[in-house]
Amino acid sequence: LDRPLPDECESLRLANVTRIPRVHISGCASLDHYARGIVLKARGALIENCYFRNVRETAITAYAEPFWGEGPSPSDIVIRGCRFEDCGWIGSQVSAILTSVPVHGEAYNAVKNVRVEDNIIKTDRPYSMRFVNADSVTVKNNRCDTKTVFEKCNRVDCDEI
């Protein structure tokens, strides 16, 4: 450590961010899946040309669930050229992509540098995508059946609002 820990550190979580993996998922399919298609915890992720159909919960989630102590939030994420059909029919009411999660009503540990482009989202769920507590989000050239929402986000560039 580069400095002493604070006296009150019972809820403090430490992580070696240099050891968080990068991931590249290309040309994969998640079909008729009971839970989520991808639970993304990486820093430096590329998900491209994938197909998600009938995934019971949100197809791609990107956040660190602090109540599980799963470490820092993911960042530097690109999701492009994917197709989502009839996903997210339980739980969050989000079909394709969900970032971050509130804890006890407060936002926690923003997901950073997210780019979502050139995807097709076919759904009757209330939201195609939902970004909560995210910083630097770009959403471009997606074809969505329902709306995309941004809550507690900074630096949003979206051509679909």
PDB file of C-alpha atoms in Angstrom:
ATOM      1  CA  LEU A   1       0.000   0.000   0.000  1.00  0.00           C
ATOM      2  CA  ASP A   2       1.121   3.536  -0.622  1.00  0.00           C
ATOM      3  CA  ARG A   3      -0.386   4.873   2.635  1.00  0.00           C
ATOM      4  CA  PRO A   4      -1.755   3.567   5.941  1.00  0.00           C
ATOM      5  CA  LEU A   5      -5.295   2.255   6.080  1.00  0.00           C
ATOM      6  CA  PRO A   6      -7.857   4.516   7.775  1.00  0.00           C
ATOM      7  CA  ASP A   7      -8.856   3.720  11.351  1.00  0.00           C
ATOM      8  CA  GLU A   8     -12.404   2.880  10.231  1.00  0.00           C
ATOM      9  CA  CYS A   9     -11.828   0.291   7.516  1.00  0.00           C
ATOM     10  CA  GLU A  10     -14.265  -2.534   8.318  1.00  0.00           C
ATOM     11  CA  SER A  11     -16.286  -1.895   5.149  1.00  0.00           C
ATOM     12  CA  LEU A  12     -13.227  -1.133   3.004  1.00  0.00           C
ATOM     13  CA  ARG A  13     -12.591  -3.473   0.073  1.00  0.00           C
ATOM     14  CA  LEU A  14      -9.191  -3.759  -1.561  1.00  0.00           C
ATOM     15  CA  ALA A  15      -8.545  -5.105  -5.032  1.00  0.00           C
ATOM     16  CA  ASN A  16      -5.478  -5.440  -7.201  1.00  0.00           C
ATOM     17  CA  VAL A  17      -6.840  -3.813 -10.364  1.00  0.00           C
ATOM     18  CA  THR A  18      -3.750  -4.874 -12.325  1.00  0.00           C
ATOM     19  CA  ARG A  19      -4.956  -8.496 -12.039  1.00  0.00           C
ATOM     20  CA  ILE A  20      -8.492  -7.969 -13.391  1.00  0.00           C
ATOM     21  CA  PRO A  21      -8.774  -9.885 -16.669  1.00  0.00           C
ATOM     22  CA  ARG A  22      -9.540  -8.534 -20.119  1.00  0.00           C
ATOM     23  CA  VAL A  23     -12.111 -10.450 -22.160  1.00  0.00           C
ATOM     24  CA  HIS A  24     -13.017 -10.802 -25.836  1.00  0.00           C
ATOM     25  CA  ILE A  25     -16.245 -12.657 -26.646  1.00  0.00           C
ATOM     26  CA  SER A  26     -16.990 -12.976 -30.350  1.00  0.00           C
ATOM     27  CA  GLY A  27     -19.500 -14.965 -32.374  1.00  0.00           C
ATOM     28  CA  CYS A  28     -21.083 -16.694 -29.378  1.00  0.00           C
ATOM     29  CA  ALA A  29     -24.731 -17.484 -28.683  1.00  0.00           C
ATOM     30  CA  SER A  30     -26.757 -17.605 -25.490  1.00  0.00           C
ATOM     31  CA  LEU A  31     -30.082 -19.284 -26.231  1.00  0.00           C
ATOM     32  CA  ASP A  32     -32.982 -20.227 -23.935  1.00  0.00           C
ATOM     33  CA  HIS A  33     -30.903 -19.488 -20.849  1.00  0.00           C
ATOM     34  CA  TYR A  34     -32.493 -19.424 -17.389  1.00  0.00           C
ATOM     35  CA  ALA A  35     -30.365 -16.589 -15.941  1.00  0.00           C
ATOM     36  CA  ARG A  36     -28.186 -13.884 -17.550  1.00  0.00           C
ATOM     37  CA  GLY A  37     -26.215 -14.447 -20.751  1.00  0.00           C
ATOM     38  CA  ILE A  38     -23.031 -12.635 -19.641  1.00  0.00           C
ATOM     39  CA  VAL A  39     -22.164 -11.312 -16.187  1.00  0.00           C
ATOM     40  CA  LEU A  40     -19.284  -8.985 -16.986  1.00  0.00           C
ATOM     41  CA  LYS A  41     -16.739  -8.217 -14.267  1.00  0.00           C
ATOM     42  CA  ALA A  42     -13.721  -7.421 -16.475  1.00  0.00           C
ATOM     43  CA  ARG A  43     -11.872  -4.211 -17.225  1.00  0.00           C
ATOM     44  CA  GLY A  44     -11.257  -4.092 -20.932  1.00  0.00           C
ATOM     45  CA  ALA A  45     -14.031  -6.092 -22.604  1.00  0.00           C
ATOM     46  CA  LEU A  46     -15.091  -6.558 -26.201  1.00  0.00           C
ATOM     47  CA  ILE A  47     -18.339  -8.406 -26.890  1.00  0.00           C
ATOM     48  CA  GLU A  48     -19.065  -8.563 -30.607  1.00  0.00           C
ATOM     49  CA  ASN A  49     -21.205 -10.379 -33.146  1.00  0.00           C
ATOM     50  CA  CYS A  50     -23.006 -12.440 -30.498  1.00  0.00           C
ATOM     51  CA  TYR A  51     -26.597 -13.644 -30.448  1.00  0.00           C
ATOM     52  CA  PHE A  52     -28.841 -13.674 -27.363  1.00  0.00           C
ATOM     53  CA  ARG A  53     -32.329 -15.173 -27.548  1.00  0.00           C
ATOM     54  CA  ASN A  54     -34.794 -15.971 -24.794  1.00  0.00           C
ATOM     55  CA  VAL A  55     -32.366 -15.205 -21.973  1.00  0.00           C
ATOM     56  CA  ARG A  56     -34.588 -15.046 -18.906  1.00  0.00           C
ATOM     57  CA  GLU A  57     -32.847 -12.088 -17.223  1.00  0.00           C
ATOM     58  CA  THR A  58     -30.973  -9.177 -18.821  1.00  0.00           C
ATOM     59  CA  ALA A  59     -28.683 -10.578 -21.536  1.00  0.00           C
ATOM     60  CA  ILE A  60     -25.534  -8.669 -20.458  1.00  0.00           C
ATOM     61  CA  THR A  61     -24.969  -7.190 -17.016  1.00  0.00           C
ATOM     62  CA  ALA A  62     -21.848  -5.180 -16.224  1.00  0.00           C
ATOM     63  CA  TYR A  63     -21.355  -4.281 -12.588  1.00  0.00           C
ATOM     64  CA  ALA A  64     -19.698  -5.318  -9.370  1.00  0.00           C
ATOM     65  CA  GLU A  65     -22.255  -6.458  -6.841  1.00  0.00           C
ATOM     66  CA  PRO A  66     -20.899  -4.863  -3.673  1.00  0.00           C
ATOM     67  CA  PHE A  67     -23.103  -6.883  -1.346  1.00  0.00           C
ATOM     68  CA  TRP A  68     -21.167  -9.965  -2.560  1.00  0.00           C
ATOM     69  CA  GLY A  69     -17.783  -8.209  -2.269  1.00  0.00           C
ATOM     70  CA  GLU A  70     -16.954  -8.969  -5.901  1.00  0.00           C
ATOM     71  CA  GLY A  71     -14.435  -6.209  -6.389  1.00  0.00           C
ATOM     72  CA  PRO A  72     -14.315  -3.044  -8.455  1.00  0.00           C
ATOM     73  CA  SER A  73     -16.727  -2.249 -11.263  1.00  0.00           C
ATOM     74  CA  PRO A  74     -15.869  -3.133 -14.844  1.00  0.00           C
ATOM     75  CA  SER A  75     -14.675  -0.496 -17.299  1.00  0.00           C
ATOM     76  CA  ASP A  76     -13.609  -0.005 -20.900  1.00  0.00           C
ATOM     77  CA  ILE A  77     -16.448  -2.059 -22.394  1.00  0.00           C
ATOM     78  CA  VAL A  78     -17.430  -2.306 -26.060  1.00  0.00           C
ATOM     79  CA  ILE A  79     -20.581  -4.181 -27.121  1.00  0.00           C
ATOM     80  CA  ARG A  80     -21.109  -4.141 -30.882  1.00  0.00           C
ATOM     81  CA  GLY A  81     -22.777  -6.003 -33.692  1.00  0.00           C
ATOM     82  CA  CYS A  82     -24.880  -8.200 -31.391  1.00  0.00           C
ATOM     83  CA  ARG A  83     -28.500  -9.281 -31.712  1.00  0.00           C
ATOM     84  CA  PHE A  84     -30.851  -9.572 -28.735  1.00  0.00           C
ATOM     85  CA  GLU A  85     -34.305 -11.184 -29.037  1.00  0.00           C
ATOM     86  CA  ASP A  86     -36.898 -11.635 -26.287  1.00  0.00           C
ATOM     87  CA  CYS A  87     -34.487 -11.312 -23.360  1.00  0.00           C
ATOM     88  CA  GLY A  88     -35.084  -9.944 -19.866  1.00  0.00           C
ATOM     89  CA  TRP A  89     -38.562 -11.244 -19.252  1.00  0.00           C
ATOM     90  CA  ILE A  90     -38.106 -11.442 -15.465  1.00  0.00           C
ATOM     91  CA  GLY A  91     -36.355  -9.265 -12.913  1.00  0.00           C
ATOM     92  CA  SER A  92     -35.076  -5.875 -14.018  1.00  0.00           C
ATOM     93  CA  GLN A  93     -37.358  -5.429 -17.060  1.00  0.00           C
ATOM     94  CA  VAL A  94     -34.251  -4.686 -19.144  1.00  0.00           C
ATOM     95  CA  SER A  95     -33.786  -6.741 -22.279  1.00  0.00           C
ATOM     96  CA  ALA A  96     -30.219  -6.357 -23.508  1.00  0.00           C
ATOM     97  CA  ILE A  97     -27.742  -4.402 -21.344  1.00  0.00           C
ATOM     98  CA  LEU A  98     -27.710  -3.238 -17.710  1.00  0.00           C
ATOM     99  CA  THR A  99     -24.848  -1.470 -15.916  1.00  0.00           C
ATOM    100  CA  SER A 100     -24.267  -0.926 -12.199  1.00  0.00           C
ATOM    101  CA  VAL A 101     -26.519  -1.536  -9.229  1.00  0.00           C
ATOM    102  CA  PRO A 102     -27.682   0.698  -6.350  1.00  0.00           C
ATOM    103  CA  VAL A 103     -26.856  -0.323  -2.800  1.00  0.00           C
ATOM    104  CA  HIS A 104     -29.184   0.746   0.008  1.00  0.00           C
ATOM    105  CA  GLY A 105     -30.562   3.391  -2.343  1.00  0.00           C
ATOM    106  CA  GLU A 106     -27.146   4.840  -3.179  1.00  0.00           C
ATOM    107  CA  ALA A 107     -25.164   4.432  -6.371  1.00  0.00           C
ATOM    108  CA  TYR A 108     -21.961   2.457  -6.039  1.00  0.00           C
ATOM    109  CA  ASN A 109     -18.705   2.374  -7.948  1.00  0.00           C
ATOM    110  CA  ALA A 110     -19.511   3.662 -11.451  1.00  0.00           C
ATOM    111  CA  VAL A 111     -19.014   1.508 -14.529  1.00  0.00           C
ATOM    112  CA  LYS A 112     -16.751   3.564 -16.821  1.00  0.00           C
ATOM    113  CA  ASN A 113     -16.127   3.943 -20.541  1.00  0.00           C
ATOM    114  CA  VAL A 114     -18.945   1.955 -22.109  1.00  0.00           C
ATOM    115  CA  ARG A 115     -19.564   1.930 -25.871  1.00  0.00           C
ATOM    116  CA  VAL A 116     -22.632   0.169 -27.304  1.00  0.00           C
ATOM    117  CA  GLU A 117     -23.000   0.346 -31.078  1.00  0.00           C
ATOM    118  CA  ASP A 118     -24.574  -1.329 -34.091  1.00  0.00           C
ATOM    119  CA  ASN A 119     -26.732  -3.781 -32.116  1.00  0.00           C
ATOM    120  CA  ILE A 120     -30.288  -4.995 -32.769  1.00  0.00           C
ATOM    121  CA  ILE A 121     -32.609  -5.334 -29.774  1.00  0.00           C
ATOM    122  CA  LYS A 122     -36.006  -6.959 -30.373  1.00  0.00           C
ATOM    123  CA  THR A 123     -38.093  -6.890 -27.195  1.00  0.00           C
ATOM    124  CA  ASP A 124     -41.381  -5.974 -25.599  1.00  0.00           C
ATOM    125  CA  ARG A 125     -39.698  -5.254 -22.241  1.00  0.00           C
ATOM    126  CA  PRO A 126     -39.942  -1.644 -20.974  1.00  0.00           C
ATOM    127  CA  TYR A 127     -36.221  -0.990 -21.549  1.00  0.00           C
ATOM    128  CA  SER A 128     -33.857  -2.131 -24.264  1.00  0.00           C
ATOM    129  CA  MET A 129     -30.877  -0.879 -22.240  1.00  0.00           C
ATOM    130  CA  ARG A 130     -30.481   0.735 -18.837  1.00  0.00           C
ATOM    131  CA  PHE A 131     -27.371   2.494 -17.585  1.00  0.00           C
ATOM    132  CA  VAL A 132     -27.264   3.288 -13.865  1.00  0.00           C
ATOM    133  CA  ASN A 133     -24.328   5.079 -12.245  1.00  0.00           C
ATOM    134  CA  ALA A 134     -22.154   4.935 -15.350  1.00  0.00           C
ATOM    135  CA  ASP A 135     -19.503   7.402 -16.485  1.00  0.00           C
ATOM    136  CA  SER A 136     -18.664   8.059 -20.139  1.00  0.00           C
ATOM    137  CA  VAL A 137     -21.315   6.084 -22.025  1.00  0.00           C
ATOM    138  CA  THR A 138     -21.647   6.109 -25.826  1.00  0.00           C
ATOM    139  CA  VAL A 139     -24.717   4.517 -27.422  1.00  0.00           C
ATOM    140  CA  LYS A 140     -24.790   4.782 -31.235  1.00  0.00           C
ATOM    141  CA  ASN A 141     -26.480   3.199 -34.255  1.00  0.00           C
ATOM    142  CA  ASN A 142     -28.525   0.618 -32.358  1.00  0.00           C
ATOM    143  CA  ARG A 143     -31.956  -0.523 -33.505  1.00  0.00           C
ATOM    144  CA  CYS A 144     -34.103  -0.871 -30.391  1.00  0.00           C
ATOM    145  CA  ASP A 145     -37.788  -1.713 -29.978  1.00  0.00           C
ATOM    146  CA  THR A 146     -38.048   0.105 -26.630  1.00  0.00           C
ATOM    147  CA  LYS A 147     -36.247   2.929 -24.859  1.00  0.00           C
ATOM    148  CA  THR A 148     -32.788   3.277 -23.367  1.00  0.00           C
ATOM    149  CA  VAL A 149     -32.548   5.014 -19.981  1.00  0.00           C
ATOM    150  CA  PHE A 150     -29.710   6.713 -18.130  1.00  0.00           C
ATOM    151  CA  GLU A 151     -29.804   7.238 -14.349  1.00  0.00           C
ATOM    152  CA  LYS A 152     -27.077   8.983 -12.351  1.00  0.00           C
ATOM    153  CA  CYS A 153     -24.773   8.938 -15.398  1.00  0.00           C
ATOM    154  CA  ASN A 154     -22.049  11.395 -16.424  1.00  0.00           C
ATOM    155  CA  ARG A 155     -20.857  12.144 -19.974  1.00  0.00           C
ATOM    156  CA  VAL A 156     -23.497  10.405 -22.084  1.00  0.00           C
ATOM    157  CA  ASP A 157     -23.361  10.460 -25.891  1.00  0.00           C
ATOM    158  CA  CYS A 158     -26.498   8.833 -27.263  1.00  0.00           C
ATOM    159  CA  ASP A 159     -28.270   9.137 -30.602  1.00  0.00           C
ATOM    160  CA  GLU A 160     -31.356   7.284 -29.361  1.00  0.00           C
ATOM    161  CA  ILE A 161     -32.910   9.438 -26.640  1.00  0.00           C
TER     162      ILE A 161
END
